[in-house]
Structure formats: structure tokens, C-alpha cells
PDB file of C-alpha atoms and ligand atoms in Angstrom:
ATOM      1  CA  MET P 178     108.792  73.614 119.844  1.00 97.00           C
ATOM      2  CA  ILE P 179     107.698  77.262 120.013  1.00 98.00           C
ATOM      3  CA  VAL P 180     108.951  79.392 117.124  1.00 98.00           C
ATOM      4  CA  ASP P 181     108.019  82.675 115.457  1.00 98.00           C
ATOM      5  CA  PHE P 182     109.004  83.718 111.962  1.00 99.00           C
ATOM      6  CA  HIS P 183     106.851  86.807 111.639  1.00 98.00           C
ATOM      7  CA  CYS P 184     106.671  89.686 114.118  1.00 98.00           C
ATOM      8  CA  HIS P 185     107.245  93.432 114.250  1.00 98.00           C
ATOM      9  CA  SER P 186     109.353  95.761 116.372  1.00 98.00           C
ATOM     10  CA  ASP P 187     109.239  99.541 116.701  1.00 97.00           C
ATOM     11  CA  CYS P 188     111.651  99.729 113.755  1.00 98.00           C
ATOM     12  CA  SER P 189     108.431  99.440 111.731  1.00 98.00           C
ATOM     13  CA  ASP P 190     104.852  99.477 113.058  1.00 97.00           C
ATOM     14  CA  GLY P 191     105.378  97.321 116.137  1.00 97.00           C
ATOM     15  CA  GLN P 192     105.386  98.703 119.660  1.00 96.00           C
ATOM     16  CA  LEU P 193     108.326  96.970 121.359  1.00 98.00           C
ATOM     17  CA  SER P 194     111.990  97.620 120.661  1.00 98.00           C
ATOM     18  CA  PRO P 195     113.985  94.658 119.288  1.00 98.00           C
ATOM     19  CA  VAL P 196     115.485  94.136 122.784  1.00 98.00           C
ATOM     20  CA  GLU P 197     112.043  94.132 124.441  1.00 98.00           C
ATOM     21  CA  LEU P 198     110.686  91.813 121.759  1.00 98.00           C
ATOM     22  CA  ILE P 199     113.495  89.307 122.302  1.00 98.00           C
ATOM     23  CA  LYS P 200     113.037  89.520 126.109  1.00 98.00           C
ATOM     24  CA  ARG P 201     109.369  88.724 125.614  1.00 98.00           C
ATOM     25  CA  ALA P 202     110.259  85.820 123.329  1.00 98.00           C
ATOM     26  CA  GLU P 203     112.570  84.447 126.044  1.00 98.00           C
ATOM     27  CA  GLN P 204     109.752  84.632 128.607  1.00 98.00           C
ATOM     28  CA  ARG P 205     107.492  82.750 126.211  1.00 98.00           C
ATOM     29  CA  ASN P 206     110.067  79.969 125.690  1.00 98.00           C
ATOM     30  CA  ILE P 207     110.494  80.696 122.020  1.00 98.00           C
ATOM     31  CA  GLN P 208     113.434  78.793 120.559  1.00 98.00           C
ATOM     32  CA  MET P 209     113.741  80.410 117.139  1.00 98.00           C
ATOM     33  CA  LEU P 210     112.673  83.943 116.279  1.00 98.00           C
ATOM     34  CA  SER P 211     112.729  86.235 113.283  1.00 99.00           C
ATOM     35  CA  ILE P 212     111.852  89.908 113.612  1.00 99.00           C
ATOM     36  CA  THR P 213     110.312  90.720 110.228  1.00 99.00           C
ATOM     37  CA  ASP P 214     109.735  94.452 110.111  1.00 98.00           C
ATOM     38  CA  HIS P 215     108.029  96.031 107.119  1.00 98.00           C
ATOM     39  CA  ASP P 216     110.654  96.847 104.460  1.00 98.00           C
ATOM     40  CA  THR P 217     113.478  97.388 106.954  1.00 98.00           C
ATOM     41  CA  LEU P 218     116.327  95.459 108.574  1.00 98.00           C
ATOM     42  CA  ASP P 219     116.940  98.146 111.218  1.00 98.00           C
ATOM     43  CA  ALA P 220     116.128  95.675 114.027  1.00 98.00           C
ATOM     44  CA  TYR P 221     119.402  93.910 113.196  1.00 98.00           C
ATOM     45  CA  GLN P 222     121.649  96.947 113.560  1.00 96.00           C
ATOM     46  CA  GLN P 223     122.645  95.929 117.077  1.00 94.00           C
ATOM     47  CA  LYS P 224     123.630  92.446 118.143  1.00 94.00           C
ATOM     48  CA  ILE P 225     121.397  91.334 121.021  1.00 97.00           C
ATOM     49  CA  LYS P 226     122.580  88.684 123.473  1.00 97.00           C
ATOM     50  CA  THR P 227     120.021  85.889 123.869  1.00 98.00           C
ATOM     51  CA  PRO P 228     119.849  82.083 123.993  1.00 98.00           C
ATOM     52  CA  ILE P 229     117.185  82.236 121.254  1.00 98.00           C
ATOM     53  CA  LYS P 230     118.292  81.372 117.738  1.00 98.00           C
ATOM     54  CA  ILE P 231     117.678  84.627 115.865  1.00 98.00           C
ATOM     55  CA  ILE P 232     117.020  84.416 112.119  1.00 98.00           C
ATOM     56  CA  THR P 233     117.514  87.662 110.199  1.00 98.00           C
ATOM     57  CA  GLY P 234     114.251  88.515 108.461  1.00 98.00           C
ATOM     58  CA  ILE P 235     112.143  91.181 106.779  1.00 99.00           C
ATOM     59  CA  GLU P 236     108.576  91.568 105.504  1.00 99.00           C
ATOM     60  CA  PHE P 237     108.558  93.236 102.101  1.00 98.00           C
ATOM     61  CA  SER P 238     105.570  95.022 100.653  1.00 98.00           C
ATOM     62  CA  SER P 239     105.239  94.202  96.955  1.00 98.00           C
ATOM     63  CA  GLN P 240     102.968  94.488  93.982  1.00 97.00           C
ATOM     64  CA  TRP P 241     101.483  91.561  92.058  1.00 97.00           C
ATOM     65  CA  ASN P 242      99.257  92.729  89.226  1.00 94.00           C
ATOM     66  CA  LYS P 243      97.096  95.215  91.131  1.00 89.00           C
ATOM     67  CA  VAL P 244      97.280  93.398  94.459  1.00 94.00           C
ATOM     68  CA  GLY P 245      99.572  94.368  97.343  1.00 95.00           C
ATOM     69  CA  ILE P 246     101.353  91.199  98.501  1.00 98.00           C
ATOM     70  CA  HIS P 247     103.626  90.769 101.524  1.00 98.00           C
ATOM     71  CA  VAL P 248     106.700  88.581 101.232  1.00 99.00           C
ATOM     72  CA  VAL P 249     108.681  87.501 104.286  1.00 99.00           C
ATOM     73  CA  GLY P 250     112.381  86.989 103.657  1.00 99.00           C
ATOM     74  CA  LEU P 251     114.021  84.660 106.158  1.00 99.00           C
ATOM     75  CA  ASN P 252     117.668  83.906 106.893  1.00 98.00           C
ATOM     76  CA  VAL P 253     118.886  86.746 104.699  1.00 98.00           C
ATOM     77  CA  ASP P 254     122.338  88.294 104.771  1.00 98.00           C
ATOM     78  CA  ALA P 255     121.613  91.835 105.975  1.00 98.00           C
ATOM     79  CA  LYS P 256     124.818  93.006 104.266  1.00 98.00           C
ATOM     80  CA  SER P 257     123.706  91.882 100.809  1.00 98.00           C
ATOM     81  CA  LYS P 258     124.037  94.773  98.348  1.00 98.00           C
ATOM     82  CA  GLN P 259     121.040  93.641  96.279  1.00 98.00           C
ATOM     83  CA  LEU P 260     118.868  93.410  99.368  1.00 98.00           C
ATOM     84  CA  GLN P 261     120.029  96.766 100.687  1.00 98.00           C
ATOM     85  CA  GLN P 262     119.214  98.371  97.354  1.00 98.00           C
ATOM     86  CA  VAL P 263     115.618  97.187  97.573  1.00 98.00           C
ATOM     87  CA  VAL P 264     115.377  98.293 101.215  1.00 98.00           C
ATOM     88  CA  VAL P 265     116.582 101.804 100.305  1.00 98.00           C
ATOM     89  CA  ALA P 266     114.159 102.015  97.355  1.00 98.00           C
ATOM     90  CA  GLN P 267     111.226 100.854  99.490  1.00 97.00           C
ATOM     91  CA  LYS P 268     112.084 103.332 102.247  1.00 97.00           C
ATOM     92  CA  LEU P 269     111.979 106.167  99.733  1.00 96.00           C
ATOM     93  CA  GLN P 270     108.757 104.831  98.274  1.00 96.00           C
ATOM     94  CA  ARG P 271     107.204 104.652 101.746  1.00 97.00           C
ATOM     95  CA  LEU P 272     107.922 108.336 102.326  1.00 96.00           C
ATOM     96  CA  LYS P 273     106.563 109.293  98.899  1.00 96.00           C
ATOM     97  CA  ARG P 274     103.459 107.227  99.600  1.00 97.00           C
ATOM     98  CA  ALA P 275     102.997 108.960 102.965  1.00 97.00           C
ATOM     99  CA  GLU P 276     103.012 112.316 101.151  1.00 97.00           C
ATOM    100  CA  ILE P 277     100.345 111.056  98.738  1.00 97.00           C
ATOM    101  CA  ILE P 278      98.197 109.624 101.549  1.00 97.00           C
ATOM    102  CA  ALA P 279      98.460 112.894 103.497  1.00 97.00           C
ATOM    103  CA  LYS P 280      97.413 114.867 100.409  1.00 97.00           C
ATOM    104  CA  ARG P 281      94.425 112.592  99.802  1.00 96.00           C
ATOM    105  CA  LEU P 282      93.286 112.747 103.417  1.00 96.00           C
ATOM    106  CA  GLU P 283      93.161 116.544 103.238  1.00 94.00           C
ATOM    107  CA  LYS P 284      89.754 116.011 101.642  1.00 91.00           C
ATOM    108  CA  LEU P 285      88.531 114.773 105.017  1.00 90.00           C
ATOM    109  CA  GLY P 286      89.633 117.994 106.648  1.00 89.00           C
ATOM    110  CA  LEU P 287      92.884 116.509 107.910  1.00 92.00           C
ATOM    111  CA  LYS P 288      95.526 119.264 107.715  1.00 91.00           C
ATOM    112  CA  ASP P 289      99.310 118.688 107.804  1.00 94.00           C
ATOM    113  CA  ALA P 290      98.901 114.971 108.495  1.00 96.00           C
ATOM    114  CA  LEU P 291     102.463 114.066 107.532  1.00 96.00           C
ATOM    115  CA  LYS P 292     104.015 116.858 109.591  1.00 96.00           C
ATOM    116  CA  THR P 293     101.861 115.950 112.600  1.00 96.00           C
ATOM    117  CA  ILE P 294     102.953 112.298 112.396  1.00 97.00           C
ATOM    118  CA  GLN P 295     106.613 113.180 111.911  1.00 95.00           C
ATOM    119  CA  GLU P 296     106.589 115.549 114.864  1.00 95.00           C
ATOM    120  CA  SER P 297     104.861 113.039 117.150  1.00 93.00           C
ATOM    121  CA  GLN P 298     107.431 110.265 116.718  1.00 91.00           C
ATOM    122  CA  LYS P 299     111.181 109.863 116.742  1.00 89.00           C
ATOM    123  CA  LYS P 300     111.350 107.164 114.097  1.00 89.00           C
ATOM    124  CA  GLN P 301     111.271 107.799 110.364  1.00 90.00           C
ATOM    125  CA  PHE P 302     109.073 104.815 109.548  1.00 96.00           C
ATOM    126  CA  ILE P 303     105.581 105.859 108.536  1.00 97.00           C
ATOM    127  CA  GLY P 304     102.855 103.348 107.803  1.00 97.00           C
ATOM    128  CA  ARG P 305      99.128 103.367 107.348  1.00 97.00           C
ATOM    129  CA  PRO P 306      98.661 102.643 111.093  1.00 97.00           C
ATOM    130  CA  ASP P 307     100.114 106.114 111.801  1.00 97.00           C
ATOM    131  CA  PHE P 308      97.432 107.666 109.607  1.00 98.00           C
ATOM    132  CA  ALA P 309      94.794 105.459 111.246  1.00 97.00           C
ATOM    133  CA  GLN P 310      95.910 106.709 114.675  1.00 96.00           C
ATOM    134  CA  LEU P 311      95.731 110.306 113.492  1.00 97.00           C
ATOM    135  CA  LEU P 312      92.212 109.812 112.093  1.00 97.00           C
ATOM    136  CA  VAL P 313      91.176 108.451 115.498  1.00 97.00           C
ATOM    137  CA  ASN P 314      92.974 111.219 117.434  1.00 95.00           C
ATOM    138  CA  GLN P 315      91.258 113.877 115.330  1.00 95.00           C
ATOM    139  CA  GLY P 316      87.863 112.285 115.904  1.00 95.00           C
ATOM    140  CA  ILE P 317      87.342 111.506 112.210  1.00 96.00           C
ATOM    141  CA  CYS P 318      87.201 107.766 112.994  1.00 97.00           C
ATOM    142  CA  THR P 319      86.104 105.973 116.142  1.00 97.00           C
ATOM    143  CA  ASP P 320      88.795 103.292 115.985  1.00 96.00           C
ATOM    144  CA  PHE P 321      91.622 101.778 113.971  1.00 94.00           C
ATOM    145  CA  ASN P 322      89.406  99.236 112.237  1.00 95.00           C
ATOM    146  CA  GLN P 323      87.031 101.918 111.046  1.00 97.00           C
ATOM    147  CA  ALA P 324      89.950 104.001 109.758  1.00 98.00           C
ATOM    148  CA  PHE P 325      91.110 101.065 107.619  1.00 97.00           C
ATOM    149  CA  LYS P 326      87.615 100.110 106.557  1.00 97.00           C
ATOM    150  CA  LYS P 327      86.645 103.598 105.433  1.00 97.00           C
ATOM    151  CA  TYR P 328      89.858 105.263 104.329  1.00 97.00           C
ATOM    152  CA  LEU P 329      93.048 103.203 104.367  1.00 97.00           C
ATOM    153  CA  GLY P 330      92.185  99.619 103.409  1.00 95.00           C
ATOM    154  CA  ALA P 331      92.344  98.066  99.935  1.00 90.00           C
ATOM    155  CA  GLY P 332      90.487 100.171  97.369  1.00 90.00           C
ATOM    156  CA  LYS P 333      89.963 103.170  99.693  1.00 95.00           C
ATOM    157  CA  ILE P 334      91.409 106.667  99.154  1.00 94.00           C
ATOM    158  CA  GLY P 335      94.424 106.065 101.387  1.00 94.00           C
ATOM    159  CA  ASP P 336      95.374 102.889  99.523  1.00 94.00           C
ATOM    160  CA  VAL P 337      98.035 103.979  97.042  1.00 94.00           C
ATOM    161  CA  LYS P 338      98.583 101.551  94.160  1.00 85.00           C
ATOM    162  CA  ASN P 339     101.774 100.665  92.324  1.00 77.00           C
ATOM    163  CA  GLN P 340     104.140 101.992  94.940  1.00 88.00           C
ATOM    164  CA  TRP P 341     106.147  98.938  95.790  1.00 97.00           C
ATOM    165  CA  LYS P 342     108.662  96.776  93.959  1.00 98.00           C
ATOM    166  CA  LYS P 343     107.163  93.949  91.943  1.00 98.00           C
ATOM    167  CA  LEU P 344     106.657  90.573  93.604  1.00 98.00           C
ATOM    168  CA  ASP P 345     109.396  88.874  91.563  1.00 98.00           C
ATOM    169  CA  GLU P 346     111.875  91.680  92.324  1.00 98.00           C
ATOM    170  CA  VAL P 347     111.572  91.277  96.101  1.00 98.00           C
ATOM    171  CA  ILE P 348     111.743  87.480  95.823  1.00 99.00           C
ATOM    172  CA  CYS P 349     114.881  87.876  93.717  1.00 98.00           C
ATOM    173  CA  ALA P 350     116.511  90.240  96.243  1.00 98.00           C
ATOM    174  CA  ILE P 351     115.747  87.843  99.121  1.00 99.00           C
ATOM    175  CA  THR P 352     117.155  84.896  97.166  1.00 98.00           C
ATOM    176  CA  GLN P 353     120.287  86.833  96.178  1.00 98.00           C
ATOM    177  CA  ALA P 354     120.785  87.631  99.872  1.00 98.00           C
ATOM    178  CA  GLY P 355     120.913  83.884 100.539  1.00 98.00           C
ATOM    179  CA  GLY P 356     117.450  83.867 102.141  1.00 98.00           C
ATOM    180  CA  VAL P 357     114.179  82.107 101.501  1.00 98.00           C
ATOM    181  CA  ALA P 358     111.093  83.973 100.311  1.00 99.00           C
ATOM    182  CA  VAL P 359     107.866  83.094 102.124  1.00 99.00           C
ATOM    183  CA  LEU P 360     104.417  84.236 101.005  1.00 99.00           C
ATOM    184  CA  ALA P 361     102.951  85.993 104.064  1.00 99.00           C
ATOM    185  CA  HIS P 362      99.334  85.462 105.213  1.00 98.00           C
ATOM    186  CA  PRO P 363      98.026  84.043 101.890  1.00 98.00           C
ATOM    187  CA  LEU P 364      94.371  84.333 102.931  1.00 98.00           C
ATOM    188  CA  TYR P 365      94.629  87.983 103.913  1.00 96.00           C
ATOM    189  CA  TYR P 366      94.416  89.201 100.302  1.00 96.00           C
ATOM    190  CA  GLN P 367      90.877  87.878  99.874  1.00 94.00           C
ATOM    191  CA  LEU P 368      91.596  86.347  96.488  1.00 97.00           C
ATOM    192  CA  THR P 369      89.309  83.821  94.856  1.00 97.00           C
ATOM    193  CA  ASN P 370      90.588  80.263  94.947  1.00 96.00           C
ATOM    194  CA  SER P 371      91.701  80.402  91.313  1.00 97.00           C
ATOM    195  CA  LYS P 372      93.456  83.746  91.738  1.00 98.00           C
ATOM    196  CA  LEU P 373      95.234  82.497  94.853  1.00 98.00           C
ATOM    197  CA  ARG P 374      96.447  79.516  92.843  1.00 98.00           C
ATOM    198  CA  ARG P 375      97.719  81.870  90.154  1.00 98.00           C
ATOM    199  CA  LEU P 376      99.560  83.824  92.832  1.00 98.00           C
ATOM    200  CA  LEU P 377     101.134  80.633  94.224  1.00 98.00           C
ATOM    201  CA  THR P 378     102.182  79.588  90.707  1.00 98.00           C
ATOM    202  CA  ASP P 379     103.792  82.983  90.002  1.00 98.00           C
ATOM    203  CA  PHE P 380     105.362  83.076  93.470  1.00 99.00           C
ATOM    204  CA  LYS P 381     106.960  79.686  92.927  1.00 98.00           C
ATOM    205  CA  LYS P 382     108.106  80.542  89.393  1.00 98.00           C
ATOM    206  CA  ALA P 383     109.867  83.661  90.711  1.00 98.00           C
ATOM    207  CA  GLY P 384     111.814  81.587  93.253  1.00 98.00           C
ATOM    208  CA  GLY P 385     109.466  81.642  96.253  1.00 98.00           C
ATOM    209  CA  VAL P 386     110.165  78.758  98.618  1.00 98.00           C
ATOM    210  CA  GLY P 387     107.768  79.001 101.537  1.00 98.00           C
ATOM    211  CA  LEU P 388     104.117  79.465 102.421  1.00 98.00           C
ATOM    212  CA  GLU P 389     103.015  80.996 105.719  1.00 99.00           C
ATOM    213  CA  VAL P 390     100.592  78.260 106.719  1.00 98.00           C
ATOM    214  CA  VAL P 391      99.875  79.800 110.130  1.00 98.00           C
ATOM    215  CA  ASN P 392      99.568  83.560 110.757  1.00 98.00           C
ATOM    216  CA  GLY P 393      98.567  84.413 114.316  1.00 96.00           C
ATOM    217  CA  TYR P 394      95.490  82.728 115.770  1.00 94.00           C
ATOM    218  CA  GLN P 395      93.839  81.059 112.873  1.00 95.00           C
ATOM    219  CA  ASN P 396      90.764  78.962 112.311  1.00 96.00           C
ATOM    220  CA  PRO P 397      91.852  75.270 111.928  1.00 97.00           C
ATOM    221  CA  ASP P 398      89.909  75.132 108.643  1.00 98.00           C
ATOM    222  CA  LYS P 399      92.214  77.778 107.225  1.00 98.00           C
ATOM    223  CA  THR P 400      95.305  75.961 108.464  1.00 98.00           C
ATOM    224  CA  GLY P 401      94.003  72.780 106.828  1.00 98.00           C
ATOM    225  CA  TYR P 402      93.338  74.556 103.542  1.00 98.00           C
ATOM    226  CA  LEU P 403      96.776  76.210 103.477  1.00 98.00           C
ATOM    227  CA  SER P 404      98.475  72.931 104.497  1.00 98.00           C
ATOM    228  CA  LYS P 405      96.923  71.252 101.447  1.00 98.00           C
ATOM    229  CA  LEU P 406      98.072  74.053  99.144  1.00 98.00           C
ATOM    230  CA  CYS P 407     101.524  73.908 100.728  1.00 98.00           C
ATOM    231  CA  GLN P 408     101.819  70.210  99.899  1.00 98.00           C
ATOM    232  CA  GLU P 409     100.316  70.504  96.456  1.00 98.00           C
ATOM    233  CA  PHE P 410     102.674  73.324  95.400  1.00 98.00           C
ATOM    234  CA  GLU P 411     105.613  71.715  97.232  1.00 98.00           C
ATOM    235  CA  PHE P 412     106.322  74.719  99.407  1.00 98.00           C
ATOM    236  CA  LYS P 413     108.074  74.660 102.752  1.00 98.00           C
ATOM    237  CA  ALA P 414     105.857  75.739 105.627  1.00 98.00           C
ATOM    238  CA  SER P 415     106.425  78.813 107.787  1.00 98.00           C
ATOM    239  CA  ILE P 416     104.527  79.968 110.851  1.00 98.00           C
ATOM    240  CA  GLY P 417     104.433  83.290 112.648  1.00 98.00           C
ATOM    241  CA  SER P 418     102.350  85.364 115.026  1.00 98.00           C
ATOM    242  CA  ASP P 419     102.458  88.706 113.130  1.00 98.00           C
ATOM    243  CA  PHE P 420     102.712  90.171 116.631  1.00 98.00           C
ATOM    244  CA  HIS P 421     102.730  93.989 116.723  1.00 98.00           C
ATOM    245  CA  SER P 422     102.045  94.958 120.329  1.00 97.00           C
ATOM    246  CA  PRO P 423     101.351  93.441 123.762  1.00 96.00           C
ATOM    247  CA  ASN P 424      97.841  94.884 124.023  1.00 87.00           C
ATOM    248  CA  GLN P 425      96.846  93.228 120.778  1.00 85.00           C
ATOM    249  CA  TRP P 426      95.058  89.884 120.984  1.00 84.00           C
ATOM    250  CA  LYS P 427      97.841  88.176 119.024  1.00 90.00           C
ATOM    251  CA  LYS P 428     100.530  86.636 121.225  1.00 95.00           C
ATOM    252  CA  LEU P 429     104.168  86.123 120.337  1.00 98.00           C
ATOM    253  CA  GLY P 430     105.118  82.539 119.398  1.00 98.00           C
ATOM    254  CA  CYS P 431     103.555  79.638 117.495  1.00 98.00           C
ATOM    255  CA  ASP P 432     103.466  75.922 118.254  1.00 98.00           C
ATOM    256  CA  SER P 433     105.381  74.048 115.550  1.00 98.00           C
ATOM    257  CA  ARG P 434     103.042  71.060 115.973  1.00 98.00           C
ATOM    258  CA  LEU P 435     100.455  72.996 113.943  1.00 97.00           C
ATOM    259  CA  ILE P 436     102.382  72.046 110.807  1.00 97.00           C
ATOM    260  CA  ALA P 437     103.736  68.680 111.959  1.00 97.00           C
ATOM    261  CA  GLU P 438     102.946  67.045 108.620  1.00 95.00           C
ATOM    262  CA  LEU P 439     104.730  69.648 106.471  1.00 98.00           C
ATOM    263  CA  ASN P 440     108.365  70.453 105.687  1.00 98.00           C
ATOM    264  CA  PRO P 441     109.284  73.342 107.988  1.00 98.00           C
ATOM    265  CA  VAL P 442     111.101  76.211 106.351  1.00 98.00           C
ATOM    266  CA  TRP P 443     113.414  76.441 109.367  1.00 98.00           C
ATOM    267  CA  ALA P 444     114.800  72.890 109.066  1.00 97.00           C
ATOM    268  CA  GLU P 445     117.956  74.158 107.392  1.00 91.00           C
ATOM    269  CA  PHE P 446     118.446  77.328 109.457  1.00 97.00           C
TER     270      PHE P 446
HETATM  271  P1  LIG W 736     101.605  99.700 105.505  1.00 73.51           P
HETATM  272  O1  LIG W 736     102.814  98.819 105.715  1.00 73.51           O
HETATM  273  O2  LIG W 736     101.920 101.130 105.768  1.00 73.51           O
HETATM  274  O3  LIG W 736     100.941  99.464 104.189  1.00 73.51           O
HETATM  275  O4  LIG W 736     100.550  99.309 106.640  1.00 73.51           O
HETATM  276  C1  LIG W 736     100.050  98.005 106.732  1.00 73.51           C
HETATM  277  C2  LIG W 736      99.903  97.622 108.187  1.00 73.51           C
HETATM  278  O5  LIG W 736      98.703  98.168 108.691  1.00 73.51           O
HETATM  279  C3  LIG W 736      99.778  96.131 108.426  1.00 73.51           C
HETATM  280  O6  LIG W 736     101.028  95.536 108.533  1.00 73.51           O
HETATM  281  C4  LIG W 736      99.030  96.087 109.738  1.00 73.51           C
HETATM  282  O7  LIG W 736      99.949  96.231 110.798  1.00 73.51           O
HETATM  283  C5  LIG W 736      98.166  97.320 109.691  1.00 73.51           C
HETATM  284  N1  LIG W 736      96.781  97.014 109.284  1.00 73.51           N
HETATM  285  C6  LIG W 736      96.343  96.594 108.089  1.00 73.51           C
HETATM  286  N2  LIG W 736      94.996  96.444 108.071  1.00 73.51           N
HETATM  287  C7  LIG W 736      94.570  96.788 109.295  1.00 73.51           C
HETATM  288  C8  LIG W 736      93.288  96.852 109.924  1.00 73.51           C
HETATM  289  N3  LIG W 736      92.167  96.556 109.262  1.00 73.51           N
HETATM  290  N4  LIG W 736      93.244  97.236 111.201  1.00 73.51           N
HETATM  291  C9  LIG W 736      94.366  97.550 111.868  1.00 73.51           C
HETATM  292  N5  LIG W 736      95.589  97.510 111.348  1.00 73.51           N
HETATM  293  C10 LIG W 736      95.707  97.143 110.065  1.00 73.51           C
HETATM  294 MN1  LIG W 737     102.140  95.886 110.329  1.00 73.51          MN
HETATM  295 MN1  LIG W 738     101.728  91.636 106.341  1.00 73.51          MN
HETATM  296 MN1  LIG W 739     103.432  91.446 109.390  1.00 73.51          MN
END
């Protein structure tokens, strides 16, 4: 079976609209799909006709100690008051963060960054990729990767700490909305093995249910390592492409056979 429980539309930092994304998923024979935009459920504002089983989802940014952690919420009730409260708070936080990033980037000679971004796009969502694009457009960076490496990635000037809700708060909101909380791309945070284990322990204690064992194209060694952790901590397994745009090397859809030996998070959807 081909499924995808992690991808982005243009309601956050993806390129395709929810309709285009679902069309693409149909062409790729995907049977179950969740659009998991960063901190927003806007992709679910319109009902889209499709034979694909659509699972309402979101990818929350959160804070665990000093580390930024992403939590995917799957099968949530988009009308949940508790969930909506967190979404509203995160939206506000995202705008405040954009103001701080813009201010910090002034040091590089980047003037009116926020205004430039806001005027160049219709949507309100602003993420670090928008600043990366601006740094490239203004010739300050040669490409996206360099922009993250030098200015926007973890520990750099454009990385604003303590902006998001705490890890346990977003897990709680997802759970209260009837959904399951999945730890997104566990190896992306570059934690030591012992720190990752501490994260998994805290994640589970706060009500986390799933581990994203596959994120996009992934080295089989990594899948093996995460599969072991998934079993050891008795998590359910989730898989997703983290697709953002068609010209990216990541493709929409994941083969469920990659986690054949684990309990899939989608079994009860
Ligand atoms: P934000 O949600 O505003 O914190 O932005 C994070 C997003 O930036 C991620 O979801 C990715 O889409 C993108 N991103 C993070 N790191 C990189 C990188 N090194 N190169 C390109 N895009 C990145
Ligand atoms: Mn993204
Ligand atoms: Mn993420
Ligand atoms: Mn993502």
C-alpha cells in the first residue's frame, strides 16, 4: 500500500495547493493521505472530492528543553477548541518570530525583509524558507542550503529560541482533539543517542503515540535504527514523504512495506 502521513501544501511552506496535492496523490496511487502543514489546518477548510482516504493532520513546531521539535498530529478533529487555541497562538508566534528574524537579518544589510516577503505573497504564512529565498534573491546567499547553514539553521542568528508551545502542550492539544501525536523525523534533530532516548521517554510520558520511522528517502540503516526504537518504546509507526514541492527530490507517497514488522499508526483510522 502507498500512504503518506506527512506532506505540505501552500497553506504553509509547500508549493502545491491542497487540491493539486491531492490530484498528485491520486496519480501516484496513494490510498491514505494526510496534509500536515506547519502549525495550520487551513488545508482542511474546503472539502475536496477524492477516492483517497484523507486524514486530517498538522505538523506542530514545539520546544523541548532548548531543542525545536516537530510533532505531527494525525486524525485530529479540526473543530476542537483546544486544538484551535494552540493553532491561533502558534500563528501569532510565527508572525512575532518573523519580526524578530527580520530585525536580526538587518545586520546583513537586509532592509525591510518582512515587508518584502509580505508584499511578494498572498498568503499570511511566513517561515524560514521565505527568509532563505530572500537571502538568495538579494545575492547574500548562493542557495537555500547556504542560507540555512549560515543564517537560519539551528544556533544561527535567524534561529529564534523559545517561541513555540512546549512539547507536552502540543501533544496534549492533539490528544484532546481525538488525534494521535507522532514524533516527526526523529533523526533530524541531531541528538546524541542518550538525548534521543530522553526525548522519546518524555514524548511517551506526555501522551505521544507514534514515531515517524520513515521520513522521505532514507538510508535503510536509519529505518532499521528507528524501527528498533519504535519497538522498544512501544510506539506505533508512521511514515511520510515530507514532500514540499514537485521540483524537490522528495516524491509524494511511501511504501507501507518499509515498516511491515511494526504496528502502523493508521491501522485504526
Ligand atoms: P519554520 O517552520 O519557519 O521554522 O521553517 C522550517 C522549514 O524550513 C522546514 O519545514 C523545511 O521546510 C525548511 N528547512 C529547514 N532546514 C532547511 C534546509 N537546510 N534547507 C532547506 N530548507 C530547510
Ligand atoms: Mn517545511
Ligand atoms: Mn518538520
Ligand atoms: Mn514537514
